Amino acid sequence: MSEFGSRLRELRRAAGLTMEQLAEASGVSARAISDMERGHSRTPQARTLAALAAGLGLGPGQLGDLEDAVRQQRVQAVGRPQLCEPPRAVKDFVGRAGELDRMRRHALAGFGPAPVAVVHGQAGLGKTALAVRLADQLRDHYPGGRFYLDLRGTDPEPMAAGDALVRLLRALEVNARTIGETDDERSSQLRAVLRDRRCLLVLDNAGSEAQVRPLLPSEGASLAVVTSRRVLGGLEGVARIALAPLGPDESAALLRAIAAQAADPRAAAGVEAVARLCGHLPLALRIAGTRLATRPAWTVDHLVARLADADRRLATLSTGDLGVATAFALSHAQLSHPARELFRRLAHVPGVDFAPTLAAVLTGAHPDDAADGLDELVDLGLLQQSGPDRYRFHDLIRLFAGERLRIEEPAGTRAATAKRMADWLLETAVVAGRWFEPGYGCLPAGYAGLVPLATADEADAWLQAERNNWLGALRSASRGGQYQLVVDVAEAMHWYSDKYVRAEYWYDVYARSRAAAARLPDRRQEVTHINYFSWAATQCARRPDEGARIAMDAHRVAVDLGDVKEQAWALRYAGDAWRQAGDPSAALDSYRRGAELSDLAGDHDGYVLLRSGIAQALTELGRHADALTECRATLREAEDRPMAPRPALAALVNVHLTMAAARCGLGDWAEALRVAERALPAAVEYGYAGYLAETHLTIGRARLALGAPEAARSSVHLARDLLEDLPHGRLKTLAGEVMQALP
């Protein structure tokens, strides 16, 4: 028993109090009081000592005696080595408020087995700093002491569980002669000590469940905080705290806390750029801030310029014995050989995320084996799971993977792997896109690809999920001179692109296919893709003047070739551009000329779509009765002419929306409502959000005019939600006006 413990017991007994009564009077737990009296805990903090004195009703003299006992005990402890002392807490710690709060609540819940928290995540996220911060915040709740042990889980030879047990038992002042000889005996001893004392263990850098499991308390009020790059999914009954990178505001706050240059308000934009280039990773931010702070002549913009060089970024994020790449390398060294190959080859992926099938293509492995490899990377924090069967790199880990790829594979192997991946992506994109092409509309016979594309919905889902990857592959094929492949992909996307008509990436797709087609001998391909590029300039890039010029270029080339069908399509795209530019008269003339040529060429799809364009132009000119006549004629033509399903559906939606708009213009609201409601199923089937928005908006306008404001409100809200991510300024303005008119 210590001098302090003996004196505390004398004072409690003199006051006629049991431990439980003193606990109630002071607010200090009975277990903590027991630990202090028996000398099983370290000297109390000033706040705890004051609470005990108040509970005992001590006068100044008695309190002074107790304080002297505390000081004497501290002096006696100075000469003894303190094992497993926690490291110094970080003074400029920022963020993690939610994680800290969750761990505090878990630690102090006060029921069930002894609490254990596992903090896991990739290298550099600040797992150790978070655990030490928590230990510092909870020091008064654990009078039995706070103990820290680095388990060296990322070393080639992690600390053995038996060695860890001996260290902890010695730190807990268990007599060395009584420490058990086997790991099971030592583990049992540790659990017994922790059951009787309120201690906090920080078990840092755990390598496996087997290593850490014998070190955990089983019962009592002690807390164990385990940090690991692995999830340690085999540990039962623990609270798992998955760390993510800091938020932008937290990243900026950390940089400002470290470097004076970052605290200058005028450097805010540069600080934001540094945080982004560091991937909001605490280790990278700390290194970047330290480099700035130790170089007073540097500005934040100077640091941004250094970090902006992707090839040198990891080298820049290194100072002293700290380095981002060094931290990643510790995890990389633990990978199996197949997982190392997979890790470096994933640097070829052009998009931000990917599915296991792409991993299989890169390595030539079976998809199940590739999925196992991805799980290994996730488990070591070298990859993040971004959704069901979707994975992504942290930006800095992607750079590290690229470094490993350049170091570990010759240039020829890298080039062959990259081409195999790009070809697979583009060939799959062609198969998926052709589901929406009038000449295809199904899966090719004998298809045995790695991804399921048995329906149009599956094809659409794959094209959207892998969009950044097949787009990246298309750009690579364009640079590499695979001109016919570029044209084939763009052609397969022609009708599919209508489903996402306002997506700006189509401008890039058709700019590349136009340029590629110009390098091929078939000039008919060239004029077709000039037309597609006109559509993309008008509808996707929202540059109708450019779209009209490109369309008339296509018209001139089509005239030179004698290609009547493409002349008609060029006039269609020119009409669309002029109508978007606010010149429906020029559009009307272009549509009419195009319709004549389509009819002459026997292009039924183009003819009916041009007739629907004529009706739209008439409506915009205020000639609503003429527009209705044209719409009815167009519907008859659509019934009489053999059309491909998707062009027919597009014409059906356009004609009904135009009829509804014309009825609105004539003030025939009941008929406008009927036509718009009839258009709704076709708009849903077509899948373009702009058509759906216009349909719901027309329904809402008609309902409001017919005296049903609540029903109108629901429809207009739907329209506004659909328009939120679309650039339809006219429809957005109209929706706002209708909302204001609602009671």
XYZ file of C-alpha atoms in Angstrom:
743
model
C 0.000 0.000 0.000
C 1.335 3.499 -0.837
C 1.652 6.393 1.591
C -1.192 8.166 -0.191
C -3.399 5.054 -0.212
C -2.811 4.464 3.499
C -3.617 8.094 4.362
C -6.781 8.048 2.205
C -8.050 4.918 3.968
C -7.401 6.466 7.416
C -9.340 9.610 6.492
C -12.267 7.607 5.027
C -12.549 5.422 8.136
C -12.231 8.457 10.426
C -15.164 9.998 8.561
C -17.157 6.807 9.130
C -17.656 6.218 5.361
C -17.623 3.055 3.311
C -16.046 3.163 -0.141
C -19.510 3.242 -1.700
C -20.579 6.165 0.526
C -17.418 8.122 -0.324
C -17.982 7.359 -3.997
C -21.510 8.792 -3.754
C -20.302 11.885 -1.882
C -17.322 12.620 -4.135
C -18.389 11.408 -7.566
C -15.266 9.228 -7.793
C -16.101 5.578 -8.430
C -15.805 3.028 -5.612
C -13.500 0.931 -7.810
C -11.179 3.915 -8.329
C -11.144 4.593 -4.558
C -10.311 0.931 -3.915
C -7.449 1.074 -6.454
C -6.033 4.204 -4.821
C -6.219 2.818 -1.283
C -4.496 -0.423 -2.270
C -1.814 1.385 -4.251
C -2.912 -0.176 -7.522
C -3.267 3.137 -9.296
C -1.066 6.094 -9.869
C -1.398 9.344 -7.961
C -4.673 11.148 -8.628
C -5.039 14.308 -10.657
C -5.833 17.582 -8.840
C -9.498 17.396 -9.870
C -9.897 13.898 -8.391
C -8.074 14.895 -5.203
C -10.359 17.917 -4.751
C -13.455 15.739 -5.207
C -12.242 13.271 -2.583
C -11.465 16.077 -0.126
C -14.949 17.517 -0.576
C -16.538 14.091 -0.098
C -14.549 13.550 3.098
C -15.272 17.058 4.360
C -11.571 17.759 4.914
C -10.354 20.990 6.356
C -7.310 22.862 4.956
C -4.865 21.066 7.251
C -6.086 17.574 6.434
C -6.155 18.397 2.730
C -2.570 19.606 2.999
C -1.516 16.293 4.567
C -3.181 14.389 1.740
C -1.485 16.577 -0.876
C 1.870 15.951 0.821
C 1.270 12.206 0.551
C 0.559 12.609 -3.176
C 3.743 14.604 -3.712
C 5.802 12.068 -1.753
C 4.448 9.210 -3.826
C 5.279 11.093 -7.020
C 8.824 11.771 -5.839
C 9.302 8.098 -5.013
C 8.091 7.132 -8.466
C 10.561 9.382 -10.292
C 13.497 7.039 -9.873
C 11.627 3.992 -11.146
C 11.355 3.339 -14.892
C 7.791 3.855 -16.051
C 6.970 1.112 -18.533
C 4.429 1.521 -21.358
C 4.027 5.280 -20.831
C 1.751 6.805 -23.525
C 3.586 9.020 -26.055
C 3.208 12.778 -25.973
C -0.216 13.867 -27.182
C -0.303 16.028 -30.303
C -0.959 19.642 -29.295
C -2.357 20.703 -32.679
C -4.789 17.781 -32.976
C -7.849 18.748 -35.037
C -11.099 17.080 -36.028
C -12.322 13.554 -35.199
C -14.944 14.942 -32.796
C -17.485 12.298 -33.809
C -15.029 9.418 -33.435
C -13.832 10.660 -30.035
C -17.386 11.071 -28.798
C -18.322 7.575 -29.920
C -15.314 6.031 -28.166
C -15.963 7.997 -24.962
C -19.557 6.794 -24.876
C -18.424 3.224 -25.532
C -15.763 3.430 -22.818
C -18.050 4.877 -20.152
C -21.231 2.937 -20.929
C -20.837 1.129 -17.592
C -22.329 -2.273 -18.418
C -21.387 -5.540 -20.106
C -17.851 -6.855 -20.747
C -14.847 -4.559 -20.591
C -15.046 -2.138 -23.535
C -12.718 -2.553 -26.518
C -12.480 -0.123 -29.445
C -10.685 -0.947 -32.713
C -9.559 2.102 -34.700
C -8.687 0.987 -38.223
C -7.834 2.491 -41.595
C -5.055 3.088 -44.084
C -1.630 4.427 -43.195
C -1.406 8.112 -42.359
C -4.949 8.661 -41.069
C -3.825 9.476 -37.515
C -5.007 6.339 -35.749
C -2.316 6.537 -33.079
C -2.871 10.258 -32.524
C -6.593 9.614 -32.052
C -6.001 6.818 -29.509
C -3.500 8.914 -27.540
C -5.872 11.886 -27.631
C -8.638 9.744 -26.150
C -6.285 8.431 -23.447
C -5.369 11.998 -22.534
C -9.009 13.101 -22.378
C -9.976 10.142 -20.161
C -6.986 10.195 -17.801
C -9.141 11.016 -14.742
C -11.482 8.106 -15.457
C -8.661 5.543 -15.253
C -6.812 5.980 -11.935
C -5.274 2.556 -12.429
C -3.076 4.049 -15.135
C -2.807 4.483 -18.880
C -0.504 2.138 -20.745
C 0.741 2.230 -24.345
C 2.290 -0.603 -26.316
C 3.417 -0.568 -29.959
C 2.739 -4.070 -31.243
C 4.787 -3.401 -34.412
C 2.165 -5.083 -36.573
C 3.673 -3.739 -39.820
C 7.207 -4.995 -39.014
C 8.550 -8.113 -40.723
C 8.458 -9.726 -37.248
C 5.581 -8.225 -35.201
C 5.820 -8.364 -31.417
C 4.839 -11.797 -30.146
C 1.749 -11.883 -27.943
C 3.779 -13.462 -25.119
C 6.305 -10.614 -25.150
C 3.488 -8.055 -25.179
C 1.887 -9.758 -22.169
C 5.140 -9.643 -20.185
C 5.593 -5.936 -20.923
C 2.067 -5.085 -19.869
C 2.237 -7.159 -16.683
C 5.535 -5.540 -15.701
C 4.060 -2.089 -16.421
C 1.165 -3.031 -14.138
C 3.768 -3.780 -11.436
C 3.179 -7.520 -11.317
C 6.217 -9.124 -9.676
C 8.459 -10.541 -12.382
C 8.879 -13.800 -10.398
C 5.118 -14.394 -10.442
C 4.516 -13.753 -14.169
C 3.245 -16.949 -15.811
C 5.446 -19.087 -18.027
C 2.936 -19.708 -20.819
C 0.981 -17.216 -22.903
C -2.306 -18.575 -21.552
C -1.156 -18.060 -17.964
C 0.046 -14.527 -18.699
C -3.185 -13.647 -20.493
C -5.192 -14.895 -17.509
C -3.028 -12.821 -15.148
C -3.523 -9.697 -17.265
C -7.303 -10.157 -17.335
C -7.329 -10.591 -13.532
C -5.351 -7.388 -12.964
C -7.502 -5.414 -15.394
C -10.664 -6.751 -13.781
C -9.670 -5.253 -10.414
C -8.252 -1.949 -11.709
C -9.518 0.849 -13.951
C -6.796 0.968 -16.609
C -6.678 2.238 -20.171
C -4.592 0.262 -22.668
C -3.566 1.658 -26.057
C -2.524 -1.328 -28.154
C -1.064 0.420 -31.161
C -0.323 -0.952 -34.631
C -1.813 -4.417 -34.144
C -0.965 -6.883 -36.866
C -3.600 -9.573 -36.376
C -6.408 -10.827 -34.207
C -4.195 -13.606 -32.812
C -1.644 -11.053 -31.668
C -4.091 -8.765 -29.885
C -6.760 -11.122 -28.537
C -4.728 -12.327 -25.477
C -4.129 -8.686 -24.459
C -7.755 -7.658 -24.105
C -9.609 -7.280 -20.794
C -12.635 -9.504 -20.309
C -14.521 -8.013 -17.366
C -14.350 -4.860 -15.304
C -14.072 -1.201 -16.161
C -10.722 -1.150 -17.991
C -10.677 0.051 -21.609
C -8.560 -1.228 -24.508
C -8.106 0.906 -27.637
C -6.576 -1.075 -30.508
C -5.251 0.614 -33.638
C -4.554 -1.306 -36.823
C -4.338 -0.917 -40.564
C -6.426 -4.067 -40.717
C -10.117 -4.306 -39.852
C -9.418 -7.179 -37.407
C -12.818 -8.608 -38.265
C -12.195 -11.697 -36.168
C -12.451 -9.786 -32.880
C -15.931 -10.148 -31.433
C -17.890 -7.635 -29.363
C -15.745 -4.596 -30.130
C -16.621 -1.097 -31.320
C -15.019 -0.511 -34.722
C -14.042 3.042 -35.626
C -13.202 3.302 -39.332
C -11.171 6.437 -39.973
C -11.533 8.414 -43.185
C -9.484 11.387 -44.415
C -10.223 14.716 -42.751
C -12.830 17.082 -44.076
C -11.661 20.153 -46.062
C -12.214 22.530 -43.125
C -10.367 20.209 -40.743
C -7.477 19.863 -43.197
C -7.176 23.634 -43.491
C -7.308 24.007 -39.702
C -4.454 21.508 -39.264
C -2.276 23.330 -41.801
C -2.985 26.664 -40.120
C -2.094 25.199 -36.718
C 1.307 24.010 -37.991
C 2.501 26.760 -40.355
C 2.196 30.518 -39.930
C 2.057 31.031 -43.710
C -1.120 28.936 -43.859
C -2.768 31.065 -41.165
C -2.676 34.168 -43.409
C -6.278 34.730 -44.644
C -4.902 35.733 -48.041
C -3.520 32.193 -48.459
C -6.929 30.502 -48.086
C -7.144 29.342 -51.708
C -3.613 27.949 -51.584
C -4.301 26.160 -48.282
C -7.348 24.543 -49.856
C -5.198 23.386 -52.787
C -2.518 21.947 -50.479
C -5.178 20.056 -48.528
C -6.651 18.658 -51.739
C -3.246 17.607 -53.112
C -2.534 15.895 -49.780
C -5.766 13.958 -50.159
C -6.815 15.325 -46.733
C -4.571 12.651 -45.202
C -3.395 13.790 -41.742
C 0.158 12.443 -42.164
C 0.538 14.169 -45.536
C -0.936 17.397 -44.170
C 1.399 17.328 -41.168
C 4.442 16.790 -43.388
C 3.334 19.516 -45.810
C 2.693 21.916 -42.933
C 6.051 21.100 -41.326
C 7.919 21.686 -44.599
C 6.199 25.055 -44.858
C 6.826 25.973 -41.220
C 10.541 25.120 -41.400
C 11.058 27.173 -44.566
C 10.021 30.739 -43.722
C 10.921 31.905 -47.233
C 8.345 29.601 -48.784
C 4.810 30.697 -49.504
C 1.767 28.447 -49.605
C 1.662 28.901 -53.382
C 5.262 27.672 -53.565
C 4.224 24.495 -51.754
C 1.197 24.101 -54.059
C 3.492 24.268 -57.093
C 5.705 21.517 -55.673
C 2.796 19.262 -54.788
C 1.115 19.819 -58.161
C 3.854 17.754 -59.836
C 2.293 14.287 -59.455
C 5.599 12.563 -60.241
C 7.298 14.366 -57.334
C 4.409 14.630 -54.878
C 5.328 11.640 -52.730
C 8.935 12.805 -52.552
C 7.743 16.243 -51.461
C 5.619 14.646 -48.736
C 8.653 13.467 -46.807
C 10.560 15.179 -44.003
C 12.973 13.827 -41.415
C 11.947 10.298 -40.502
C 8.391 10.833 -41.742
C 7.248 9.997 -45.238
C 3.927 9.148 -46.821
C 5.506 6.644 -49.210
C 7.398 5.048 -46.307
C 4.155 4.579 -44.404
C 2.481 2.985 -47.442
C 5.490 0.740 -48.029
C 5.024 -0.920 -44.629
C 1.570 -2.122 -45.680
C 2.780 -3.016 -49.176
C 5.491 -5.262 -47.723
C 2.819 -7.426 -46.070
C 1.047 -8.270 -49.338
C 1.160 -11.674 -50.951
C 2.864 -11.860 -54.358
C -0.421 -11.959 -56.357
C -1.796 -9.028 -54.349
C 1.365 -7.003 -55.060
C 0.908 -7.579 -58.785
C -2.741 -6.580 -58.547
C -1.916 -3.491 -56.468
C 0.570 -2.044 -58.939
C -1.491 -2.911 -62.018
C -4.531 -1.140 -60.625
C -2.536 2.049 -61.259
C -3.494 1.534 -64.938
C -7.199 2.146 -64.165
C -8.100 5.539 -65.671
C -11.185 6.250 -63.548
C -11.627 6.893 -59.859
C -13.181 3.500 -59.065
C -13.630 0.076 -60.582
C -15.197 -3.382 -60.195
C -13.487 -6.752 -59.604
C -13.926 -7.664 -63.281
C -11.492 -4.936 -64.294
C -9.015 -6.224 -61.714
C -9.337 -9.671 -63.318
C -8.615 -8.218 -66.764
C -5.466 -6.509 -65.477
C -3.997 -9.671 -63.941
C -5.531 -12.395 -66.095
C -6.857 -14.025 -62.932
C -10.272 -15.563 -62.410
C -12.724 -12.891 -61.139
C -13.094 -14.743 -57.816
C -9.324 -14.707 -57.307
C -9.215 -11.029 -58.249
C -11.937 -10.322 -55.667
C -9.844 -12.108 -53.018
C -6.880 -9.945 -53.938
C -8.970 -6.801 -53.636
C -10.119 -7.909 -50.194
C -6.495 -8.332 -49.160
C -5.731 -4.776 -50.305
C -8.758 -3.438 -48.440
C -7.798 -5.329 -45.299
C -4.363 -3.664 -45.306
C -5.759 -0.213 -45.980
C -4.269 0.049 -49.482
C -7.683 0.205 -51.143
C -11.064 1.541 -50.162
C -14.428 -0.063 -50.825
C -16.635 2.671 -52.259
C -19.818 0.635 -52.690
C -21.046 -2.883 -53.389
C -18.370 -4.428 -55.635
C -16.719 -1.029 -56.227
C -13.216 -0.101 -55.120
C -11.060 3.005 -55.232
C -7.612 4.277 -54.287
C -6.822 7.180 -52.040
C -5.133 9.658 -54.394
C -1.724 9.339 -52.727
C -1.871 5.545 -52.643
C -2.658 5.609 -56.376
C 0.585 7.550 -56.886
C 2.433 4.996 -54.761
C 0.958 2.145 -56.834
C 2.147 3.933 -59.975
C 5.657 4.140 -58.530
C 5.644 0.415 -57.751
C 4.410 -0.304 -61.281
C 7.282 1.650 -62.874
C 9.832 0.030 -60.567
C 8.611 -3.573 -60.713
C 7.466 -4.053 -64.339
C 9.338 -3.339 -67.603
C 7.890 -0.828 -70.056
C 6.796 -3.507 -72.505
C 4.773 -5.362 -69.889
C 3.172 -2.115 -68.714
C 2.156 -1.176 -72.246
C 0.697 -4.610 -72.994
C -1.325 -4.612 -69.762
C -2.654 -1.114 -70.389
C -3.722 -2.017 -73.927
C -5.401 -5.242 -72.810
C -7.411 -3.298 -70.230
C -8.362 -0.503 -72.671
C -9.388 -2.915 -75.424
C -11.557 -4.892 -73.027
C -13.247 -1.744 -71.734
C -13.995 -0.463 -75.231
C -15.139 -3.808 -76.616
C -17.502 -4.197 -73.646
C -18.708 -0.616 -74.135
C -19.584 -1.384 -77.758
C -21.614 -4.456 -76.729
C -23.417 -2.455 -74.030
C -24.055 0.583 -76.221
C -25.530 -1.475 -79.036
C -28.447 -2.424 -76.802
C -29.740 1.060 -77.663
C -28.843 1.037 -81.370
C -31.741 0.580 -83.833
C -29.756 -1.996 -85.821
C -28.963 -4.140 -82.770
C -31.037 -3.796 -79.601
C -29.922 -7.083 -78.094
C -26.936 -9.051 -76.889
C -24.835 -10.598 -79.695
C -25.132 -14.349 -80.076
C -22.499 -16.261 -78.153
C -21.554 -13.362 -75.899
C -19.353 -14.694 -73.085
C -17.974 -11.520 -71.545
C -16.978 -11.037 -67.932
C -19.904 -8.738 -67.123
C -23.628 -9.532 -67.385
C -25.237 -7.509 -70.184
C -28.358 -9.602 -70.779
C -30.722 -6.611 -70.701
C -30.659 -2.941 -71.640
C -30.828 -2.066 -67.950
C -27.716 -4.120 -67.205
C -25.942 -2.496 -70.145
C -26.915 0.969 -68.925
C -25.787 0.162 -65.366
C -22.362 -0.999 -66.575
C -21.861 1.994 -68.882
C -22.648 4.381 -66.033
C -20.625 2.571 -63.375
C -17.551 2.262 -65.609
C -18.051 5.549 -67.458
C -14.779 7.151 -66.363
C -12.909 3.978 -67.214
C -14.223 3.424 -70.741
C -13.920 7.160 -71.410
C -10.303 7.005 -70.277
C -9.745 3.996 -72.504
C -11.333 5.855 -75.445
C -8.941 8.767 -74.946
C -6.032 6.329 -74.804
C -7.166 4.649 -78.042
C -7.508 8.065 -79.662
C -3.960 9.021 -78.697
C -2.682 5.611 -79.770
C -4.094 5.815 -83.284
C -6.809 3.142 -82.919
C -9.095 5.234 -85.098
C -11.616 2.599 -86.172
C -12.077 1.429 -82.592
C -12.751 5.022 -81.499
C -15.344 5.402 -84.260
C -16.956 2.053 -83.419
C -17.345 2.992 -79.745
C -18.807 6.404 -80.569
C -21.189 4.848 -83.092
C -22.392 2.326 -80.514
C -23.098 5.215 -78.130
C -25.150 7.287 -80.619
C -28.627 6.382 -79.397
C -27.501 5.605 -75.869
C -26.185 9.162 -75.539
C -29.749 10.468 -75.902
C -30.523 8.928 -72.531
C -27.975 11.297 -70.938
C -28.232 14.063 -73.497
C -26.965 16.847 -71.238
C -23.807 15.059 -70.107
C -20.838 17.139 -71.229
C -18.537 14.163 -71.826
C -20.316 13.393 -75.104
C -18.669 16.490 -76.581
C -15.276 14.885 -75.958
C -16.450 11.493 -77.271
C -17.700 12.889 -80.588
C -14.855 15.360 -81.013
C -12.537 12.338 -80.875
C -14.688 10.193 -83.153
C -14.912 13.028 -85.693
C -11.125 13.413 -85.676
C -10.635 9.624 -85.857
C -13.105 9.241 -88.743
C -11.223 11.924 -90.680
C -8.133 9.648 -90.553
C -10.019 6.709 -92.114
C -10.644 6.145 -95.825
C -14.452 5.900 -95.524
C -15.668 9.505 -95.787
C -19.259 8.477 -95.092
C -18.159 7.598 -91.553
C -16.604 11.033 -91.352
C -19.774 12.937 -92.255
C -21.799 10.828 -89.814
C -19.479 11.707 -86.960
C -19.336 15.374 -87.909
C -23.108 15.285 -87.463
C -22.785 13.588 -84.089
C -20.271 16.221 -83.044
C -22.729 18.948 -83.999
C -25.344 17.343 -81.761
C -22.855 17.188 -78.879
C -21.831 20.838 -79.302
C -25.473 21.981 -79.210
C -27.033 19.644 -76.673
C -24.149 18.636 -74.395
C -21.700 21.556 -74.464
C -24.645 23.976 -74.875
C -22.903 25.915 -77.653
C -25.626 26.084 -80.331
C -23.766 28.546 -82.562
C -20.858 26.105 -82.765
C -23.312 23.248 -83.275
C -24.933 24.995 -86.225
C -21.563 25.679 -87.889
C -20.480 22.056 -87.458
C -23.816 20.814 -88.858
C -23.450 22.924 -91.980
C -19.883 21.586 -92.389
C -21.401 18.115 -92.294
C -24.014 19.183 -94.841
C -21.328 20.376 -97.270
C -19.369 17.124 -96.941
C -22.581 15.096 -97.424
C -23.438 17.076 -100.567
C -19.926 16.401 -101.949
C -20.442 12.697 -101.257
C -23.994 12.647 -102.617
C -25.158 11.222 -99.268
C -28.778 12.359 -99.068
C -29.470 10.701 -95.715
C -26.601 12.494 -93.961
C -27.610 15.779 -95.616
C -30.995 15.387 -93.942
C -29.440 14.592 -90.565
C -27.140 17.619 -90.883
C -30.213 19.824 -91.463
C -31.867 18.206 -88.448
C -28.888 19.036 -86.219
C -28.630 22.556 -87.660
C -32.344 23.049 -86.918
C -31.861 21.870 -83.344
C -28.971 24.315 -82.937
C -30.916 27.268 -84.317
C -33.904 26.443 -82.158
C -31.668 26.251 -79.073
C -30.157 29.599 -80.079
C -33.627 31.184 -80.129
C -34.253 31.242 -83.894
C -37.229 28.901 -84.482
C -37.851 30.380 -87.974
C -34.444 29.213 -89.227
C -34.995 25.882 -87.460
C -38.394 25.423 -89.145
C -36.906 25.946 -92.614
C -34.023 23.542 -91.849
C -36.368 20.838 -90.516
C -38.625 21.072 -93.568
C -35.733 20.769 -96.012
C -34.353 17.861 -93.991
C -37.708 16.054 -93.938
C -37.908 16.168 -97.729
C -34.425 14.676 -98.029
C -35.108 11.970 -95.408
C -38.243 10.942 -97.263
C -36.248 10.827 -100.492
C -33.570 8.679 -98.865
C -36.125 6.307 -97.314
C -34.805 7.108 -93.812
C -38.018 6.587 -91.860
C -36.457 7.216 -88.435
C -34.944 10.515 -89.530
C -38.093 11.593 -91.361
C -40.429 11.164 -88.386
C -37.992 12.848 -86.012
C -37.672 15.799 -88.391
C -41.460 16.098 -88.561
C -41.543 16.232 -84.758
C -38.946 19.017 -84.958
C -41.215 20.949 -87.325
C -43.996 20.742 -84.750
C -41.680 21.983 -81.991
C -40.563 24.957 -84.065
C -44.193 25.862 -84.853
C -45.046 25.807 -81.161
C -42.122 28.077 -80.323
C -43.311 30.462 -83.051
C -46.692 30.618 -81.322
C -48.444 28.780 -84.178
C -50.114 26.340 -81.816
C -52.930 25.207 -84.107
C -50.446 24.490 -86.924
C -48.261 22.621 -84.422
C -51.185 20.390 -83.413
C -51.904 19.608 -87.066
C -48.238 18.707 -87.602
C -48.200 16.534 -84.466
C -51.214 14.527 -85.601
C -49.636 14.030 -89.028
C -46.361 12.935 -87.429
C -48.134 10.337 -85.289
C -49.795 8.913 -88.415
C -46.428 8.739 -90.163
C -44.897 6.986 -87.153
C -47.647 4.352 -87.305
C -47.295 3.844 -91.076
C -43.514 3.765 -91.397
C -41.261 0.927 -90.149
C -39.187 2.547 -87.403
C -36.610 1.180 -84.985
C -37.952 1.001 -81.412
C -35.815 3.711 -79.777
C -36.230 6.384 -82.495
C -39.953 5.613 -82.480
C -40.062 6.090 -78.703
C -38.145 9.388 -78.980
C -40.575 10.647 -81.600
C -43.567 9.578 -79.493
C -42.306 11.479 -76.440
C -41.411 14.586 -78.443
C -44.726 14.719 -80.269
C -46.834 14.318 -77.133
C -44.836 16.931 -75.228
C -45.204 19.305 -78.166
C -48.949 18.656 -78.332
C -49.241 19.338 -74.621
C -47.235 22.572 -74.980
C -49.464 23.689 -77.855
C -52.587 22.987 -75.780
C -51.103 25.071 -72.962
C -50.500 27.860 -75.456
C -54.145 27.696 -76.541
C -55.348 27.662 -72.930
C -56.888 24.202 -73.370
C -55.678 22.984 -69.986
C -57.827 19.875 -69.703
C -56.516 18.525 -73.005
C -52.958 19.568 -72.108
C -53.259 17.511 -68.903
C -54.644 14.501 -70.759
C -51.860 14.545 -73.382
C -49.077 15.080 -70.826
C -50.331 12.202 -68.678
C -50.410 10.037 -71.800
C -46.779 11.047 -72.510
C -45.566 10.117 -69.027
C -45.120 6.325 -69.485
C -43.152 6.867 -72.709
C -40.962 9.487 -71.000
C -40.293 7.074 -68.153
C -39.411 4.298 -70.585
C -37.078 6.562 -72.566
C -35.263 7.445 -69.373
C -34.102 11.002 -70.079
C -34.606 13.229 -67.037
C -35.296 16.304 -69.174
C -38.337 14.657 -70.806
C -39.636 13.564 -67.399
C -39.162 17.051 -65.969
C -41.011 18.709 -68.834
C -43.848 16.191 -68.567
C -44.332 16.716 -64.819
C -44.067 20.474 -65.222
C -46.781 20.505 -67.888
C -48.994 18.331 -65.679
C -48.410 20.730 -62.781
C -49.239 23.812 -64.875
C -52.427 22.220 -66.159
C -53.542 21.114 -62.696
C -52.964 24.598 -61.312
C -54.996 26.160 -64.139
C -57.772 23.616 -63.526
C -58.022 24.536 -59.836
C -56.073 21.673 -58.209
C -53.146 23.483 -56.548
C -52.107 20.670 -54.180
C -51.867 18.147 -56.998
C -50.035 20.795 -59.032
C -47.556 21.358 -56.221
C -46.565 17.679 -56.174
C -45.950 17.611 -59.930
C -43.944 20.832 -59.980
C -41.802 19.646 -57.076
C -41.029 16.490 -59.048
C -40.106 18.591 -62.064
C -37.829 20.866 -60.005
C -36.042 17.883 -58.468
C -35.400 16.421 -61.916
C -34.197 19.766 -63.274
C -31.782 20.369 -60.422
C -28.814 18.781 -62.206
C -29.887 19.779 -65.728
C -29.065 23.000 -67.591
C -32.627 23.629 -68.850
C -32.805 27.322 -67.981
C -36.170 27.901 -69.664
C -37.855 25.013 -67.861
C -36.282 26.012 -64.530
C -37.576 29.552 -64.925
C -41.034 28.288 -65.826
C -41.056 25.924 -62.840
C -40.132 28.825 -60.549
C -42.956 30.937 -61.951
C -45.467 28.139 -61.376
C -44.260 27.665 -57.786
C -44.745 31.363 -57.113
C -48.277 31.187 -58.528
C -49.256 28.370 -56.169
C -51.373 29.501 -53.198
